[in-house]
């Protein structure tokens, strides 16, 4: 589906933005792309979608070289940027402008999105709030049904009920062959959706596993003070931590704890998952 | 089959642009038409308020060119993920842009000749717009290339940058000529003055090729800018 091999990218200052990235993305999975600010999450999405060209290494997306930006490739990829800039037209005109470019566009999904988000299609996009604009952009992103959907902080700007609606709509619009990569800081918003986590740290990918693999090896629970753990933090219920899973019981993966554990105990985690 | 060049996608690009930019296009063409009609009215009344015929054609063409540069600049400076990722190839996007340039040009021609057609019955029999062949084409070509480069390079104030740059250049040039004249006068006036007119004549002769070459170089720099924007 997506294959990045020894990929390096740096901007004009020669400071690396991404370093030795090796990544394989499989179809039909929702990936959560996690990382601190400035670690290169958006850059990675831009490379996968063909907007940035790597300095070294290779990237193949859906059997295409994304940088060539062939029309047939672009029909299969949709990127929802963090800051949506919409034209000065009505929501309906916006959908009519861009939907015909995507042969897989679904009127049914659009109708669901419009009803669930309560979008006023006759309203001018210029007069909409940030959250309303985001809903329109999400409605288009979901209804084009591209095999690859890239979303950069999709829940930013959405109110609490809309976040829940977004989760439902995304889950219902997925097919077996549709892959979604969501770059986010709001891990709790999307925890229930994500099937696999990719963690970027210090310009490198330090972790890329499915939640099934993670829960098989790690245990997310309350831990005691003297217990060995990859990471622990105080929570209202006690000390929450990440430990080795020594049983067959699988706990619910907390992406926030996983992320902190992967950053704090980078080598131990790497060693455990490679064994 | 060439899957990277599809007329249907070009039509979709044009349709999307029409939906987004039609208000601005129609408004600017409408204003130009009104000014033209007003100009012809004053010509009819013998008032000569604005330069009629060739003068209006030249000014109008420059305005239309600036409008097109603004349009192209808006597309080029759009944030990532909108224009670049629209499912159409580079060739299709460039073709659509070229057709839009044609739409600006043809739109202006229609309003220009349409205005003449409307007013012709009221004008004297010999009424035709005046020609504009005064040898300034090379300068206009260079100025157009400079404007295009400016709109491709700067997100905002592209026109002001060109006008400001040209004004600053003119000031420096005039100042340099004045200083040079003064120096010549103070040193060996007779020697230099015998050579200066020849130099100026030579510069005058070079004007057209220099302007055309400068325009070509400017267009090449604009092409590099476009290429850079496409890659980063």
Coordinates of C-alpha atoms in Angstrom, one line a residue:
Chain A
X1 CA 0.0 0.0 0.0
X2 CA 2.6 2.5 1.2
X3 CA 6.3 1.8 1.4
X4 CA 9.0 4.2 2.5
X5 CA 12.6 3.0 2.4
X6 CA 15.5 4.9 4.0
X7 CA 13.8 8.2 3.4
X8 CA 15.5 11.4 4.4
X9 CA 14.2 14.9 4.1
X10 CA 15.7 18.2 5.2
X11 CA 14.7 21.8 4.4
X12 CA 17.1 24.6 3.3
X13 CA 18.8 24.9 6.7
X14 CA 20.0 21.3 6.1
X15 CA 18.5 20.4 9.5
X16 CA 16.8 17.0 9.0
X17 CA 13.1 16.9 9.2
X18 CA 12.8 13.2 8.7
X19 CA 15.7 10.7 9.1
X20 CA 16.1 7.2 7.8
X21 CA 12.3 6.5 7.7
X22 CA 11.4 3.0 6.9
X23 CA 7.6 2.4 7.0
X24 CA 5.1 -0.1 5.6
X25 CA 1.5 0.7 5.6
X26 CA -1.0 -2.1 5.0
X27 CA -4.5 -1.6 3.5
X28 CA -7.7 -1.6 5.4
X29 CA -6.2 -0.2 8.6
X30 CA -6.7 3.1 10.5
X31 CA -3.3 4.3 11.6
X32 CA -2.8 6.9 14.3
X33 CA 0.3 9.0 13.5
X34 CA 1.6 10.3 16.9
X35 CA 4.5 12.6 17.7
X36 CA 5.4 15.7 19.5
X37 CA 5.1 19.1 17.8
X38 CA 7.6 19.6 15.0
X39 CA 8.6 15.9 14.7
X40 CA 7.5 15.8 11.0
X41 CA 4.0 14.3 11.1
X42 CA 2.6 16.7 8.5
X43 CA 5.8 16.5 6.5
X44 CA 5.4 12.7 6.4
X45 CA 1.8 13.1 5.2
X46 CA 2.9 15.5 2.5
X47 CA 5.6 13.1 1.2
X48 CA 3.1 10.2 1.1
X49 CA 0.6 12.4 -0.8
X50 CA 3.3 13.7 -3.2
X51 CA 3.5 17.3 -2.2
X52 CA 7.1 17.0 -0.9
X53 CA 9.9 15.1 -2.5
X54 CA 12.4 13.2 -0.3
X55 CA 16.1 14.1 -0.5
X56 CA 17.1 10.5 -0.3
X57 CA 15.4 7.1 -0.2
X58 CA 12.1 6.2 -1.9
X59 CA 8.4 6.4 -1.3
X60 CA 5.8 4.4 -3.1
X61 CA 2.1 5.0 -2.5
X62 CA -0.6 2.8 -4.0
X63 CA 2.0 1.6 -6.6
X64 CA 2.8 5.1 -7.7
X65 CA 5.7 7.5 -7.1
X66 CA 3.7 10.2 -5.4
X67 CA 5.9 13.1 -6.5
X68 CA 4.8 12.5 -10.1
X69 CA 1.3 13.5 -9.1
X70 CA -0.4 11.6 -11.8
X71 CA -4.1 12.2 -12.1
X72 CA -4.9 8.5 -11.5
X73 CA -2.8 8.6 -8.3
X74 CA -4.4 11.8 -7.1
X75 CA -7.9 10.2 -7.6
X76 CA -7.0 7.6 -5.0
X77 CA -5.6 10.0 -2.3
X78 CA -7.3 12.6 -0.3
X79 CA -5.5 14.8 2.2
X80 CA -7.5 16.8 4.8
X81 CA -5.1 19.5 6.0
X82 CA -5.1 20.8 9.6
X83 CA -6.1 24.3 8.5
X84 CA -8.7 24.1 5.8
X85 CA -8.8 27.0 3.4
X86 CA -12.1 26.9 1.6
X87 CA -13.2 29.1 -1.4
X88 CA -15.7 31.8 -1.1
X89 CA -18.7 29.8 -2.3
X90 CA -21.6 27.9 -0.7
X91 CA -21.0 24.5 0.9
X92 CA -23.0 22.9 -1.9
X93 CA -21.0 24.7 -4.6
X94 CA -17.8 23.5 -2.9
X95 CA -18.9 19.9 -3.0
X96 CA -20.0 20.3 -6.6
X97 CA -16.7 21.8 -7.5
X98 CA -14.5 19.0 -6.2
X99 CA -16.7 15.8 -6.1
X100 CA -16.7 15.2 -9.9
X101 CA -12.9 14.8 -9.8
X102 CA -13.3 11.6 -7.7
X103 CA -14.9 8.7 -9.5
X104 CA -15.5 6.9 -6.2
X105 CA -17.5 9.8 -4.7
X106 CA -20.6 8.6 -2.8
X107 CA -23.7 10.7 -2.6
X108 CA -25.0 8.5 0.2
X109 CA -22.0 9.1 2.5
X110 CA -22.2 12.9 1.7
X111 CA -25.9 12.8 2.7
X112 CA -25.1 11.0 6.0
X113 CA -22.3 13.6 6.8
X114 CA -24.6 16.5 6.0
X115 CA -27.4 15.2 8.2
X116 CA -25.2 14.0 11.1
X117 CA -23.1 17.2 11.2
X118 CA -26.1 19.4 10.5
X119 CA -24.4 21.2 7.6
X120 CA -26.3 23.9 5.9
X121 CA -25.4 23.4 2.2
X122 CA -26.8 26.7 1.1
X123 CA -24.6 28.7 3.6
X124 CA -21.6 30.6 2.4
X125 CA -18.3 29.1 3.5
X126 CA -16.9 32.5 4.2
X127 CA -19.4 33.1 6.9
X128 CA -18.9 29.8 8.6
X129 CA -16.9 29.3 11.8
X130 CA -13.7 27.2 11.8
X131 CA -15.6 24.2 13.2
X132 CA -18.4 24.4 10.5
X133 CA -15.8 24.8 7.8
X134 CA -14.0 21.7 9.1
X135 CA -17.3 19.7 9.0
X136 CA -17.7 20.6 5.3
X137 CA -14.1 19.6 4.6
X138 CA -14.6 16.3 6.5
X139 CA -17.8 15.6 4.7
X140 CA -16.0 15.9 1.3
X141 CA -13.0 13.9 2.6
X142 CA -15.2 11.0 3.7
X143 CA -17.5 11.0 0.7
X144 CA -14.8 10.9 -2.0
X145 CA -14.1 7.3 -0.7
X146 CA -10.4 7.3 -1.9
X147 CA -8.5 4.1 -1.0
X148 CA -6.1 6.3 1.0
X149 CA -7.3 9.1 3.3
X150 CA -4.8 11.2 5.1
X151 CA -6.1 13.4 7.9
X152 CA -4.0 16.0 9.7
X153 CA -5.5 16.8 13.1
X154 CA -9.1 16.3 11.9
X155 CA -10.8 16.9 15.3
X156 CA -9.1 20.3 15.8
X157 CA -11.8 22.9 15.9
X158 CA -14.7 20.4 16.3
X159 CA -17.0 20.7 19.3
X160 CA -17.5 17.7 21.6
X161 CA -20.7 16.3 19.9
X162 CA -19.1 16.7 16.5
X163 CA -16.0 14.7 17.5
X164 CA -18.3 11.8 18.4
X165 CA -20.2 12.2 15.1
X166 CA -16.9 12.3 13.2
X167 CA -15.9 9.0 14.8
X168 CA -19.2 7.4 13.8
X169 CA -19.0 8.7 10.3
X170 CA -15.4 7.7 9.8
X171 CA -16.1 4.2 11.1
X172 CA -19.2 3.8 8.9
X173 CA -17.5 5.1 5.7
X174 CA -14.6 2.6 5.9
X175 CA -14.3 -0.4 3.6
X176 CA -11.8 -3.3 3.7
X177 CA -9.5 -1.7 1.2
X178 CA -9.6 1.8 2.6
X179 CA -6.6 3.0 4.6
X180 CA -6.7 6.0 6.8
X181 CA -3.7 7.7 8.4
X182 CA -4.7 10.2 11.1
X183 CA -2.0 12.6 12.5
X184 CA -3.2 13.8 15.8
X185 CA -2.3 15.1 19.2
X186 CA -5.9 14.5 20.5
X187 CA -5.3 10.8 21.0
X188 CA -8.3 10.4 23.3
X189 CA -10.6 11.7 20.6
X190 CA -9.7 8.9 18.2
X191 CA -8.6 6.1 20.6
X192 CA -11.6 4.0 19.8
X193 CA -11.0 4.2 16.1
X194 CA -7.4 3.6 15.6
X195 CA -6.2 0.1 14.7
X196 CA -2.4 0.8 14.6
X197 CA -0.1 3.4 16.1
X198 CA 2.9 5.0 14.4
X199 CA 5.1 7.0 16.7
X200 CA 7.6 9.6 15.4
X201 CA 10.3 10.8 17.7
X202 CA 13.5 12.7 17.1
X203 CA 12.7 12.7 13.3
X204 CA 12.5 8.9 13.2
X205 CA 9.8 6.3 13.3
X206 CA 10.4 4.5 16.6
X207 CA 7.2 2.5 16.7
X208 CA 4.7 1.0 14.2
X209 CA 2.4 -1.7 15.5
X210 CA -1.2 -2.7 15.5
X211 CA -3.2 -2.4 18.7
X212 CA -3.6 -6.1 18.7
X213 CA 0.2 -6.6 18.8
X214 CA 0.5 -3.9 21.4
X215 CA -2.1 -5.4 23.8
X216 CA -0.4 -8.8 23.3
X217 CA 2.9 -7.5 24.6
X218 CA 2.0 -4.6 26.9
X219 CA -0.4 -4.2 29.8
X220 CA -2.1 -0.9 30.5
X221 CA -3.3 -0.8 34.1
X222 CA -2.8 0.7 37.5
X223 CA 0.6 -0.2 38.9
X224 CA 2.2 0.0 42.3
X225 CA 5.1 2.2 43.3
X226 CA 7.7 -0.5 43.3
X227 CA 6.5 -2.4 40.2
X228 CA 8.6 -2.4 37.1
X229 CA 7.0 -0.3 34.3
X230 CA 8.0 1.3 31.0
X231 CA 6.1 4.4 32.0
X232 CA 3.9 5.5 34.9
X233 CA 1.9 8.6 35.7
X234 CA -0.5 9.7 38.4
X235 CA -4.2 9.4 37.5
X236 CA -7.3 10.1 39.7
X237 CA -7.7 6.3 40.2
X238 CA -4.0 5.8 41.2
X239 CA -0.7 5.3 39.3
X240 CA -1.5 4.3 35.7
X241 CA 1.3 2.5 33.9
X242 CA 2.5 0.4 31.0
X243 CA 4.1 -2.9 31.9
X244 CA 5.0 -6.1 30.1
X245 CA 1.9 -8.3 29.6
X246 CA 2.8 -11.6 31.1
X247 CA -0.8 -13.0 30.9
X248 CA -3.1 -13.9 28.0
X249 CA -5.5 -11.2 29.1
X250 CA -5.5 -8.2 26.8
X251 CA -6.1 -4.7 28.3
X252 CA -7.4 -1.7 26.4
X253 CA -4.6 0.2 24.9
X254 CA -4.2 3.8 26.1
X255 CA -2.6 5.6 23.3
X256 CA -1.4 8.4 25.6
X257 CA 0.4 6.0 27.9
X258 CA 1.7 4.1 24.9
X259 CA 3.1 7.3 23.4
X260 CA 4.8 8.3 26.7
X261 CA 6.2 4.8 27.2
X262 CA 7.6 4.7 23.6
X263 CA 9.3 8.0 24.2
X264 CA 10.6 7.3 27.7
X265 CA 11.7 3.7 27.2
X266 CA 12.5 3.8 23.5
X267 CA 15.2 1.1 23.5
X268 CA 13.4 -1.3 25.8
X269 CA 10.2 -1.0 23.8
X270 CA 12.1 -1.5 20.6
X271 CA 13.9 -4.6 21.9
X272 CA 10.7 -6.1 23.3
X273 CA 8.7 -5.7 20.0
X274 CA 11.6 -7.0 17.9
X275 CA 12.1 -10.1 20.0
Chain B
X1 CA -4.0 5.8 -23.9
X2 CA -2.6 8.8 -22.2
X3 CA -4.2 8.8 -18.8
X4 CA -2.5 12.0 -17.8
X5 CA -4.3 14.2 -20.3
X6 CA -8.1 14.1 -20.2
X7 CA -10.3 16.8 -21.7
X8 CA -13.0 15.9 -19.2
X9 CA -10.7 16.8 -16.3
X10 CA -9.6 20.0 -17.9
X11 CA -13.3 20.9 -18.2
X12 CA -13.8 20.0 -14.5
X13 CA -10.9 22.3 -13.6
X14 CA -12.4 25.1 -15.7
X15 CA -15.8 24.5 -14.1
X16 CA -14.4 24.6 -10.6
X17 CA -12.5 27.8 -11.3
X18 CA -15.6 29.4 -12.9
X19 CA -17.7 28.5 -9.8
X20 CA -15.0 30.1 -7.6
X21 CA -13.8 33.1 -9.5
X22 CA -16.7 34.0 -11.8
X23 CA -17.9 36.9 -9.6
X24 CA -14.5 38.6 -9.7
X25 CA -14.1 37.9 -13.4
X26 CA -17.5 39.2 -14.4
X27 CA -17.2 42.2 -12.1
X28 CA -13.8 43.3 -13.5
X29 CA -15.0 42.8 -17.1
X30 CA -18.1 44.7 -16.3
X31 CA -16.1 47.6 -14.9
X32 CA -13.8 47.7 -17.9
X33 CA -16.9 47.6 -20.2
X34 CA -18.5 50.6 -18.4
X35 CA -15.3 52.6 -18.6
X36 CA -15.0 51.8 -22.3
X37 CA -18.6 52.8 -22.9
X38 CA -18.1 56.0 -21.0
X39 CA -14.9 56.7 -23.0
X40 CA -16.8 56.2 -26.3
X41 CA -19.6 58.4 -25.0
X42 CA -17.1 61.2 -24.4
X43 CA -15.6 60.5 -27.8
X44 CA -19.1 60.9 -29.3
X45 CA -19.5 64.2 -27.4
X46 CA -16.1 65.3 -28.5
X47 CA -14.9 65.5 -24.8
X48 CA -11.9 63.1 -25.1
X49 CA -11.9 62.4 -21.3
X50 CA -9.9 59.2 -21.7
X51 CA -7.6 58.0 -24.5
X52 CA -9.9 56.3 -26.9
X53 CA -9.1 53.5 -29.3
X54 CA -5.5 52.2 -29.2
X55 CA -4.9 53.9 -25.9
X56 CA -7.8 52.1 -24.2
X57 CA -6.9 48.9 -25.9
X58 CA -3.3 49.0 -24.6
X59 CA -4.3 50.1 -21.1
X60 CA -7.1 47.5 -21.0
X61 CA -4.9 44.7 -22.2
X62 CA -2.4 45.6 -19.4
X63 CA -5.2 45.6 -16.8
X64 CA -6.5 42.3 -18.1
X65 CA -3.0 40.9 -18.0
X66 CA -2.6 42.0 -14.3
X67 CA -6.0 40.5 -13.5
X68 CA -4.9 37.2 -15.0
X69 CA -1.6 37.4 -13.1
X70 CA -3.6 37.9 -9.9
X71 CA -5.7 34.9 -10.7
X72 CA -2.7 32.7 -11.4
X73 CA -0.9 34.0 -8.3
X74 CA -3.8 33.2 -6.1
X75 CA -3.7 29.6 -7.4
X76 CA 0.0 29.3 -7.0
X77 CA 0.1 30.6 -3.5
X78 CA -2.7 28.4 -2.2
X79 CA -1.8 26.4 0.8
X80 CA -0.8 22.8 0.3
X81 CA -3.3 20.1 -0.2
X82 CA -5.8 22.1 -2.3
X83 CA -4.5 22.8 -5.8
X84 CA -1.6 20.4 -6.0
X85 CA -3.7 17.4 -4.9
X86 CA -6.6 18.1 -7.1
X87 CA -6.9 15.0 -9.2
X88 CA -5.6 16.3 -12.5
X89 CA -2.1 16.1 -14.0
X90 CA 0.3 19.1 -14.2
X91 CA -0.3 19.2 -17.9
X92 CA -4.0 19.5 -17.4
X93 CA -3.6 22.2 -14.8
X94 CA -1.3 24.2 -17.0
X95 CA -3.7 23.8 -20.0
X96 CA -6.7 25.0 -17.8
X97 CA -4.6 28.0 -16.7
X98 CA -3.7 28.8 -20.3
X99 CA -7.4 28.6 -21.4
X100 CA -8.2 30.9 -18.5
X101 CA -5.7 33.4 -19.8
X102 CA -7.4 33.1 -23.2
X103 CA -10.8 33.7 -21.5
X104 CA -9.4 37.0 -20.0
X105 CA -8.0 38.0 -23.4
X106 CA -11.1 37.0 -25.4
X107 CA -13.4 38.6 -22.8
X108 CA -11.6 41.9 -23.2
X109 CA -11.7 41.7 -27.0
X110 CA -15.5 41.0 -26.9
X111 CA -16.1 44.0 -24.7
X112 CA -13.8 46.3 -26.7
X113 CA -15.2 45.5 -30.1
X114 CA -18.7 45.1 -28.7
X115 CA -18.4 48.7 -27.4
X116 CA -17.3 49.9 -30.8
X117 CA -20.1 48.0 -32.5
X118 CA -22.7 49.6 -30.2
X119 CA -21.4 53.1 -30.7
X120 CA -20.4 52.9 -34.4
X121 CA -23.8 54.0 -35.7
X122 CA -23.5 57.3 -33.7
X123 CA -20.0 58.0 -34.7
X124 CA -18.7 59.6 -37.9
X125 CA -18.2 57.3 -40.9
X126 CA -14.4 57.2 -40.5
X127 CA -14.5 56.3 -36.8
X128 CA -12.0 53.5 -36.0
X129 CA -9.9 53.1 -32.9
X130 CA -6.5 54.6 -33.2
X131 CA -3.5 52.4 -33.6
X132 CA -0.8 52.0 -31.0
X133 CA 2.3 51.2 -33.0
X134 CA 4.8 53.5 -31.3
X135 CA 7.6 51.1 -30.8
X136 CA 7.0 50.5 -27.1
X137 CA 6.0 46.9 -27.5
X138 CA 9.4 45.6 -26.3
X139 CA 9.1 47.6 -23.1
X140 CA 5.5 46.3 -22.6
X141 CA 6.7 42.7 -23.0
X142 CA 9.4 43.2 -20.4
X143 CA 7.0 44.9 -18.0
X144 CA 4.5 42.1 -18.5
X145 CA 7.1 39.5 -17.8
X146 CA 8.2 41.4 -14.7
X147 CA 4.6 41.6 -13.4
X148 CA 4.1 37.8 -14.0
X149 CA 7.3 37.0 -12.1
X150 CA 6.2 39.3 -9.3
X151 CA 2.8 37.7 -9.0
X152 CA 4.4 34.2 -9.0
X153 CA 6.9 35.2 -6.3
X154 CA 5.0 37.3 -3.9
X155 CA 1.8 36.3 -2.2
X156 CA 0.8 39.9 -1.4
X157 CA 1.5 43.4 -2.9
X158 CA 3.0 41.9 -6.1
X159 CA 1.9 44.9 -8.2
X160 CA 3.2 47.5 -5.7
X161 CA 6.5 45.7 -5.6
X162 CA 6.9 46.0 -9.3
X163 CA 5.8 49.6 -9.4
X164 CA 8.0 50.4 -6.4
X165 CA 11.0 48.6 -7.9
X166 CA 10.6 50.3 -11.3
X167 CA 10.3 53.7 -9.6
X168 CA 13.3 53.1 -7.4
X169 CA 15.2 52.0 -10.5
X170 CA 14.2 55.1 -12.4
X171 CA 15.3 57.3 -9.6
X172 CA 18.7 55.6 -9.3
X173 CA 19.1 55.8 -13.1
X174 CA 18.2 59.5 -13.3
X175 CA 20.4 60.2 -10.3
X176 CA 23.3 58.3 -11.8
X177 CA 22.9 60.2 -15.1
X178 CA 22.8 63.5 -13.3
X179 CA 25.9 62.7 -11.2
X180 CA 27.7 61.4 -14.3
X181 CA 26.8 64.6 -16.3
X182 CA 28.1 66.7 -13.4
X183 CA 31.4 64.7 -13.2
X184 CA 31.9 65.0 -16.9
X185 CA 31.3 68.7 -16.7
X186 CA 33.8 69.1 -14.0
X187 CA 36.5 67.0 -15.5
X188 CA 37.0 67.0 -19.2
X189 CA 33.7 68.2 -20.6
X190 CA 34.7 68.5 -24.2
X191 CA 36.3 65.0 -24.4
X192 CA 33.4 63.2 -22.8
X193 CA 30.6 65.2 -24.3
X194 CA 31.9 64.3 -27.7
X195 CA 31.4 60.6 -26.8
X196 CA 28.2 60.7 -24.6
X197 CA 25.7 61.3 -27.4
X198 CA 27.1 58.3 -29.3
X199 CA 26.8 56.2 -26.2
X200 CA 23.2 57.3 -25.7
X201 CA 22.4 56.6 -29.3
X202 CA 23.9 53.1 -29.0
X203 CA 21.8 52.5 -25.8
X204 CA 18.7 53.7 -27.8
X205 CA 19.5 51.2 -30.6
X206 CA 19.9 48.4 -28.1
X207 CA 16.6 49.2 -26.3
X208 CA 14.5 46.6 -28.2
X209 CA 16.9 43.6 -28.1
X210 CA 17.8 44.4 -24.4
X211 CA 14.1 44.5 -23.5
X212 CA 13.3 41.3 -25.3
X213 CA 16.2 39.5 -23.8
X214 CA 15.4 40.8 -20.3
X215 CA 11.8 39.6 -20.8
X216 CA 13.0 36.2 -21.8
X217 CA 15.3 36.0 -18.8
X218 CA 12.5 37.2 -16.5
X219 CA 10.1 34.5 -17.9
X220 CA 12.8 31.9 -17.4
X221 CA 13.1 33.0 -13.7
X222 CA 9.3 32.8 -13.4
X223 CA 9.4 29.3 -14.8
X224 CA 12.0 28.3 -12.2
X225 CA 9.8 29.9 -9.5
X226 CA 6.8 27.8 -10.7
X227 CA 8.9 24.7 -10.7
X228 CA 10.1 25.4 -7.2
X229 CA 6.6 25.9 -6.0
X230 CA 5.6 22.7 -7.5
X231 CA 8.3 20.8 -5.7
X232 CA 8.1 22.4 -2.3

